[in-house]
């Protein structure tokens, strides 16, 4: 194998020596032009394309970062203006909300659970009335449902609801 490489090198050297000075100059120039063209095609063009892509990606990343910062500021503002948890008995607040919404008779079961949680069961309640009740309860007593199971009844717009409320 070494013999083949050296014999090949010798034959190329002999071929080069047989060329005239003008032919050698032209061959060297053609080789240089081909090398430059290949470098431009396989090195410079991909670098330019990658630079353009990275510039576009950088602009998109800056816009994403600006939006994330805006949302973080909005979240921080919401945290500062969040309503404080109402002090007092959650059961009393629940009873007041039930009376206010006219659902006191619809509540078939009210049980005090662990960790200040209250479980309320409605055997039959209108879905619209239930959503209005939950909204009013959250606004007035800061009680929110942490668990809610609503099962449709045969009557249109009616449901059986079991919910667990907490601060």
PDB file of C-alpha atoms in Angstrom:
ATOM      1  CA  UNK A   1       0.000   0.000   0.000  1.00  0.00           C
ATOM      2  CA  UNK A   2       2.889   2.358   0.806  1.00  0.00           C
ATOM      3  CA  UNK A   3       4.405   1.392  -2.543  1.00  0.00           C
ATOM      4  CA  UNK A   4       1.183   2.323  -4.323  1.00  0.00           C
ATOM      5  CA  UNK A   5       1.041   5.723  -2.626  1.00  0.00           C
ATOM      6  CA  UNK A   6       4.689   6.521  -3.380  1.00  0.00           C
ATOM      7  CA  UNK A   7       4.375   5.338  -6.988  1.00  0.00           C
ATOM      8  CA  UNK A   8       1.262   7.449  -7.392  1.00  0.00           C
ATOM      9  CA  UNK A   9       3.098  10.467  -5.918  1.00  0.00           C
ATOM     10  CA  UNK A  10       6.006   9.889  -8.286  1.00  0.00           C
ATOM     11  CA  UNK A  11       3.692   9.662 -11.294  1.00  0.00           C
ATOM     12  CA  UNK A  12       1.943  12.939 -10.304  1.00  0.00           C
ATOM     13  CA  UNK A  13       5.339  14.636  -9.815  1.00  0.00           C
ATOM     14  CA  UNK A  14       6.493  13.355 -13.193  1.00  0.00           C
ATOM     15  CA  UNK A  15       3.251  14.558 -14.839  1.00  0.00           C
ATOM     16  CA  UNK A  16       3.732  17.995 -13.214  1.00  0.00           C
ATOM     17  CA  UNK A  17       7.325  18.201 -14.463  1.00  0.00           C
ATOM     18  CA  UNK A  18       6.172  17.436 -18.015  1.00  0.00           C
ATOM     19  CA  UNK A  19       3.906  20.516 -18.010  1.00  0.00           C
ATOM     20  CA  UNK A  20       5.197  23.835 -19.220  1.00  0.00           C
ATOM     21  CA  UNK A  21       5.474  26.832 -16.911  1.00  0.00           C
ATOM     22  CA  UNK A  22       2.321  28.416 -18.414  1.00  0.00           C
ATOM     23  CA  UNK A  23       0.326  25.176 -17.975  1.00  0.00           C
ATOM     24  CA  UNK A  24       1.444  24.936 -14.347  1.00  0.00           C
ATOM     25  CA  UNK A  25       0.347  28.538 -13.744  1.00  0.00           C
ATOM     26  CA  UNK A  26      -3.068  27.915 -15.346  1.00  0.00           C
ATOM     27  CA  UNK A  27      -3.514  24.663 -13.381  1.00  0.00           C
ATOM     28  CA  UNK A  28      -2.576  26.425 -10.129  1.00  0.00           C
ATOM     29  CA  UNK A  29      -5.037  29.242 -10.871  1.00  0.00           C
ATOM     30  CA  UNK A  30      -7.825  26.785 -11.772  1.00  0.00           C
ATOM     31  CA  UNK A  31      -7.125  24.836  -8.576  1.00  0.00           C
ATOM     32  CA  UNK A  32      -7.222  28.055  -6.526  1.00  0.00           C
ATOM     33  CA  UNK A  33     -10.495  29.159  -8.180  1.00  0.00           C
ATOM     34  CA  UNK A  34     -12.066  25.729  -7.581  1.00  0.00           C
ATOM     35  CA  UNK A  35     -10.882  25.788  -3.933  1.00  0.00           C
ATOM     36  CA  UNK A  36     -12.327  29.291  -3.463  1.00  0.00           C
ATOM     37  CA  UNK A  37     -15.616  28.294  -5.096  1.00  0.00           C
ATOM     38  CA  UNK A  38     -15.887  25.203  -2.899  1.00  0.00           C
ATOM     39  CA  UNK A  39     -15.022  27.262   0.207  1.00  0.00           C
ATOM     40  CA  UNK A  40     -17.633  29.861  -0.730  1.00  0.00           C
ATOM     41  CA  UNK A  41     -20.253  27.197  -1.439  1.00  0.00           C
ATOM     42  CA  UNK A  42     -19.654  24.881   1.529  1.00  0.00           C
ATOM     43  CA  UNK A  43     -18.307  27.273   4.185  1.00  0.00           C
ATOM     44  CA  UNK A  44     -19.228  30.912   3.529  1.00  0.00           C
ATOM     45  CA  UNK A  45     -22.839  30.413   2.311  1.00  0.00           C
ATOM     46  CA  UNK A  46     -23.837  28.166   5.249  1.00  0.00           C
ATOM     47  CA  UNK A  47     -22.274  30.689   7.652  1.00  0.00           C
ATOM     48  CA  UNK A  48     -24.319  33.515   6.129  1.00  0.00           C
ATOM     49  CA  UNK A  49     -27.509  31.455   6.257  1.00  0.00           C
ATOM     50  CA  UNK A  50     -26.866  30.496   9.884  1.00  0.00           C
ATOM     51  CA  UNK A  51     -26.162  34.136  10.772  1.00  0.00           C
ATOM     52  CA  UNK A  52     -29.478  35.187   9.224  1.00  0.00           C
ATOM     53  CA  UNK A  53     -31.311  32.408  11.043  1.00  0.00           C
ATOM     54  CA  UNK A  54     -29.699  33.309  14.358  1.00  0.00           C
ATOM     55  CA  UNK A  55     -30.556  36.988  13.865  1.00  0.00           C
ATOM     56  CA  UNK A  56     -34.219  36.096  13.318  1.00  0.00           C
ATOM     57  CA  UNK A  57     -34.161  33.701  16.280  1.00  0.00           C
ATOM     58  CA  UNK A  58     -32.586  36.380  18.478  1.00  0.00           C
ATOM     59  CA  UNK A  59     -35.340  38.854  17.585  1.00  0.00           C
ATOM     60  CA  UNK A  60     -38.019  36.252  18.323  1.00  0.00           C
ATOM     61  CA  UNK A  61     -36.345  35.338  21.640  1.00  0.00           C
ATOM     62  CA  UNK A  62     -36.204  39.014  22.649  1.00  0.00           C
ATOM     63  CA  UNK A  63     -39.934  39.374  21.927  1.00  0.00           C
ATOM     64  CA  UNK A  64     -40.656  36.218  23.934  1.00  0.00           C
ATOM     65  CA  UNK A  65     -38.552  37.506  26.825  1.00  0.00           C
ATOM     66  CA  UNK A  66     -40.333  40.870  26.765  1.00  0.00           C
ATOM     67  CA  UNK A  67     -43.717  39.111  26.847  1.00  0.00           C
ATOM     68  CA  UNK A  68     -42.586  36.851  29.704  1.00  0.00           C
ATOM     69  CA  UNK A  69     -41.417  39.875  31.688  1.00  0.00           C
ATOM     70  CA  UNK A  70     -44.732  41.638  31.029  1.00  0.00           C
ATOM     71  CA  UNK A  71     -46.651  38.600  32.234  1.00  0.00           C
ATOM     72  CA  UNK A  72     -44.416  38.260  35.302  1.00  0.00           C
ATOM     73  CA  UNK A  73     -45.101  41.899  36.160  1.00  0.00           C
ATOM     74  CA  UNK A  74     -48.828  41.302  35.685  1.00  0.00           C
ATOM     75  CA  UNK A  75     -48.689  38.251  37.961  1.00  0.00           C
ATOM     76  CA  UNK A  76     -46.775  40.207  40.591  1.00  0.00           C
ATOM     77  CA  UNK A  77     -49.389  42.970  40.367  1.00  0.00           C
ATOM     78  CA  UNK A  78     -52.175  40.435  40.835  1.00  0.00           C
ATOM     79  CA  UNK A  79     -50.404  38.982  43.848  1.00  0.00           C
ATOM     80  CA  UNK A  80     -50.136  42.446  45.410  1.00  0.00           C
ATOM     81  CA  UNK A  81     -53.809  43.239  44.812  1.00  0.00           C
ATOM     82  CA  UNK A  82     -55.196  39.802  45.713  1.00  0.00           C
ATOM     83  CA  UNK A  83     -58.020  40.010  48.218  1.00  0.00           C
ATOM     84  CA  UNK A  84     -57.108  38.943  51.693  1.00  0.00           C
ATOM     85  CA  UNK A  85     -58.710  35.847  53.131  1.00  0.00           C
ATOM     86  CA  UNK A  86     -61.690  36.843  55.191  1.00  0.00           C
ATOM     87  CA  UNK A  87     -61.264  36.262  58.853  1.00  0.00           C
ATOM     88  CA  UNK A  88     -64.138  34.639  60.591  1.00  0.00           C
ATOM     89  CA  UNK A  89     -66.192  31.516  60.455  1.00  0.00           C
ATOM     90  CA  UNK A  90     -66.415  30.033  56.952  1.00  0.00           C
ATOM     91  CA  UNK A  91     -69.614  28.214  57.921  1.00  0.00           C
ATOM     92  CA  UNK A  92     -71.327  31.499  58.795  1.00  0.00           C
ATOM     93  CA  UNK A  93     -70.162  33.009  55.493  1.00  0.00           C
ATOM     94  CA  UNK A  94     -71.482  29.946  53.658  1.00  0.00           C
ATOM     95  CA  UNK A  95     -74.879  30.182  55.368  1.00  0.00           C
ATOM     96  CA  UNK A  96     -75.099  33.893  54.530  1.00  0.00           C
ATOM     97  CA  UNK A  97     -74.288  33.212  50.877  1.00  0.00           C
ATOM     98  CA  UNK A  98     -76.864  30.383  50.705  1.00  0.00           C
ATOM     99  CA  UNK A  99     -79.572  32.688  52.104  1.00  0.00           C
ATOM    100  CA  UNK A 100     -78.516  35.546  49.804  1.00  0.00           C
ATOM    101  CA  UNK A 101     -78.706  33.307  46.724  1.00  0.00           C
ATOM    102  CA  UNK A 102     -81.930  31.603  47.842  1.00  0.00           C
ATOM    103  CA  UNK A 103     -80.314  28.176  47.991  1.00  0.00           C
ATOM    104  CA  UNK A 104     -80.589  27.475  51.728  1.00  0.00           C
ATOM    105  CA  UNK A 105     -83.405  24.954  51.194  1.00  0.00           C
ATOM    106  CA  UNK A 106     -81.641  23.366  48.208  1.00  0.00           C
ATOM    107  CA  UNK A 107     -78.585  22.426  50.282  1.00  0.00           C
ATOM    108  CA  UNK A 108     -79.339  18.910  51.524  1.00  0.00           C
ATOM    109  CA  UNK A 109     -76.110  18.449  53.465  1.00  0.00           C
ATOM    110  CA  UNK A 110     -73.460  20.747  54.934  1.00  0.00           C
ATOM    111  CA  UNK A 111     -70.541  19.080  56.718  1.00  0.00           C
ATOM    112  CA  UNK A 112     -67.422  20.528  58.236  1.00  0.00           C
ATOM    113  CA  UNK A 113     -64.315  18.726  57.029  1.00  0.00           C
ATOM    114  CA  UNK A 114     -60.675  18.886  57.927  1.00  0.00           C
ATOM    115  CA  UNK A 115     -58.437  21.936  57.378  1.00  0.00           C
ATOM    116  CA  UNK A 116     -61.279  24.444  57.377  1.00  0.00           C
ATOM    117  CA  UNK A 117     -62.998  22.716  54.470  1.00  0.00           C
ATOM    118  CA  UNK A 118     -66.750  22.492  54.134  1.00  0.00           C
ATOM    119  CA  UNK A 119     -68.571  19.875  52.067  1.00  0.00           C
ATOM    120  CA  UNK A 120     -71.942  20.949  50.627  1.00  0.00           C
ATOM    121  CA  UNK A 121     -74.393  18.719  48.770  1.00  0.00           C
ATOM    122  CA  UNK A 122     -77.258  19.936  46.607  1.00  0.00           C
ATOM    123  CA  UNK A 123     -79.679  17.192  45.598  1.00  0.00           C
ATOM    124  CA  UNK A 124     -81.288  19.416  42.980  1.00  0.00           C
ATOM    125  CA  UNK A 125     -79.963  22.811  41.940  1.00  0.00           C
ATOM    126  CA  UNK A 126     -80.099  24.822  38.754  1.00  0.00           C
ATOM    127  CA  UNK A 127     -76.747  24.968  37.037  1.00  0.00           C
ATOM    128  CA  UNK A 128     -77.020  28.747  36.570  1.00  0.00           C
ATOM    129  CA  UNK A 129     -77.901  29.149  40.252  1.00  0.00           C
ATOM    130  CA  UNK A 130     -74.908  26.998  41.218  1.00  0.00           C
ATOM    131  CA  UNK A 131     -72.457  29.068  39.193  1.00  0.00           C
ATOM    132  CA  UNK A 132     -73.912  32.330  40.538  1.00  0.00           C
ATOM    133  CA  UNK A 133     -73.663  30.907  44.086  1.00  0.00           C
ATOM    134  CA  UNK A 134     -70.006  29.942  43.603  1.00  0.00           C
ATOM    135  CA  UNK A 135     -69.194  33.374  42.189  1.00  0.00           C
ATOM    136  CA  UNK A 136     -70.925  35.172  45.059  1.00  0.00           C
ATOM    137  CA  UNK A 137     -69.297  32.867  47.613  1.00  0.00           C
ATOM    138  CA  UNK A 138     -65.849  33.568  46.228  1.00  0.00           C
ATOM    139  CA  UNK A 139     -66.426  37.336  46.190  1.00  0.00           C
ATOM    140  CA  UNK A 140     -68.060  37.687  49.577  1.00  0.00           C
ATOM    141  CA  UNK A 141     -66.345  35.039  51.713  1.00  0.00           C
ATOM    142  CA  UNK A 142     -63.281  34.083  49.631  1.00  0.00           C
ATOM    143  CA  UNK A 143     -64.439  30.469  49.714  1.00  0.00           C
ATOM    144  CA  UNK A 144     -63.534  28.591  46.556  1.00  0.00           C
ATOM    145  CA  UNK A 145     -64.460  25.119  45.394  1.00  0.00           C
ATOM    146  CA  UNK A 146     -61.492  22.775  45.615  1.00  0.00           C
ATOM    147  CA  UNK A 147     -63.551  19.803  44.509  1.00  0.00           C
ATOM    148  CA  UNK A 148     -66.812  19.802  42.572  1.00  0.00           C
ATOM    149  CA  UNK A 149     -68.835  16.913  41.190  1.00  0.00           C
ATOM    150  CA  UNK A 150     -71.955  17.879  39.269  1.00  0.00           C
ATOM    151  CA  UNK A 151     -74.213  15.205  37.823  1.00  0.00           C
ATOM    152  CA  UNK A 152     -76.933  16.119  35.362  1.00  0.00           C
ATOM    153  CA  UNK A 153     -80.497  15.301  36.322  1.00  0.00           C
ATOM    154  CA  UNK A 154     -83.340  14.375  34.018  1.00  0.00           C
ATOM    155  CA  UNK A 155     -84.843  17.864  34.308  1.00  0.00           C
ATOM    156  CA  UNK A 156     -83.141  20.304  31.896  1.00  0.00           C
ATOM    157  CA  UNK A 157     -80.728  22.710  33.583  1.00  0.00           C
ATOM    158  CA  UNK A 158     -80.791  20.788  36.884  1.00  0.00           C
ATOM    159  CA  UNK A 159     -77.890  18.998  38.520  1.00  0.00           C
ATOM    160  CA  UNK A 160     -76.917  17.149  41.656  1.00  0.00           C
ATOM    161  CA  UNK A 161     -73.810  18.852  43.037  1.00  0.00           C
ATOM    162  CA  UNK A 162     -71.301  17.852  45.676  1.00  0.00           C
ATOM    163  CA  UNK A 163     -68.644  20.441  46.383  1.00  0.00           C
ATOM    164  CA  UNK A 164     -65.860  20.993  48.839  1.00  0.00           C
ATOM    165  CA  UNK A 165     -65.088  24.600  49.723  1.00  0.00           C
ATOM    166  CA  UNK A 166     -61.933  26.085  51.227  1.00  0.00           C
ATOM    167  CA  UNK A 167     -60.237  29.459  51.707  1.00  0.00           C
TER     168      UNK A 167
END
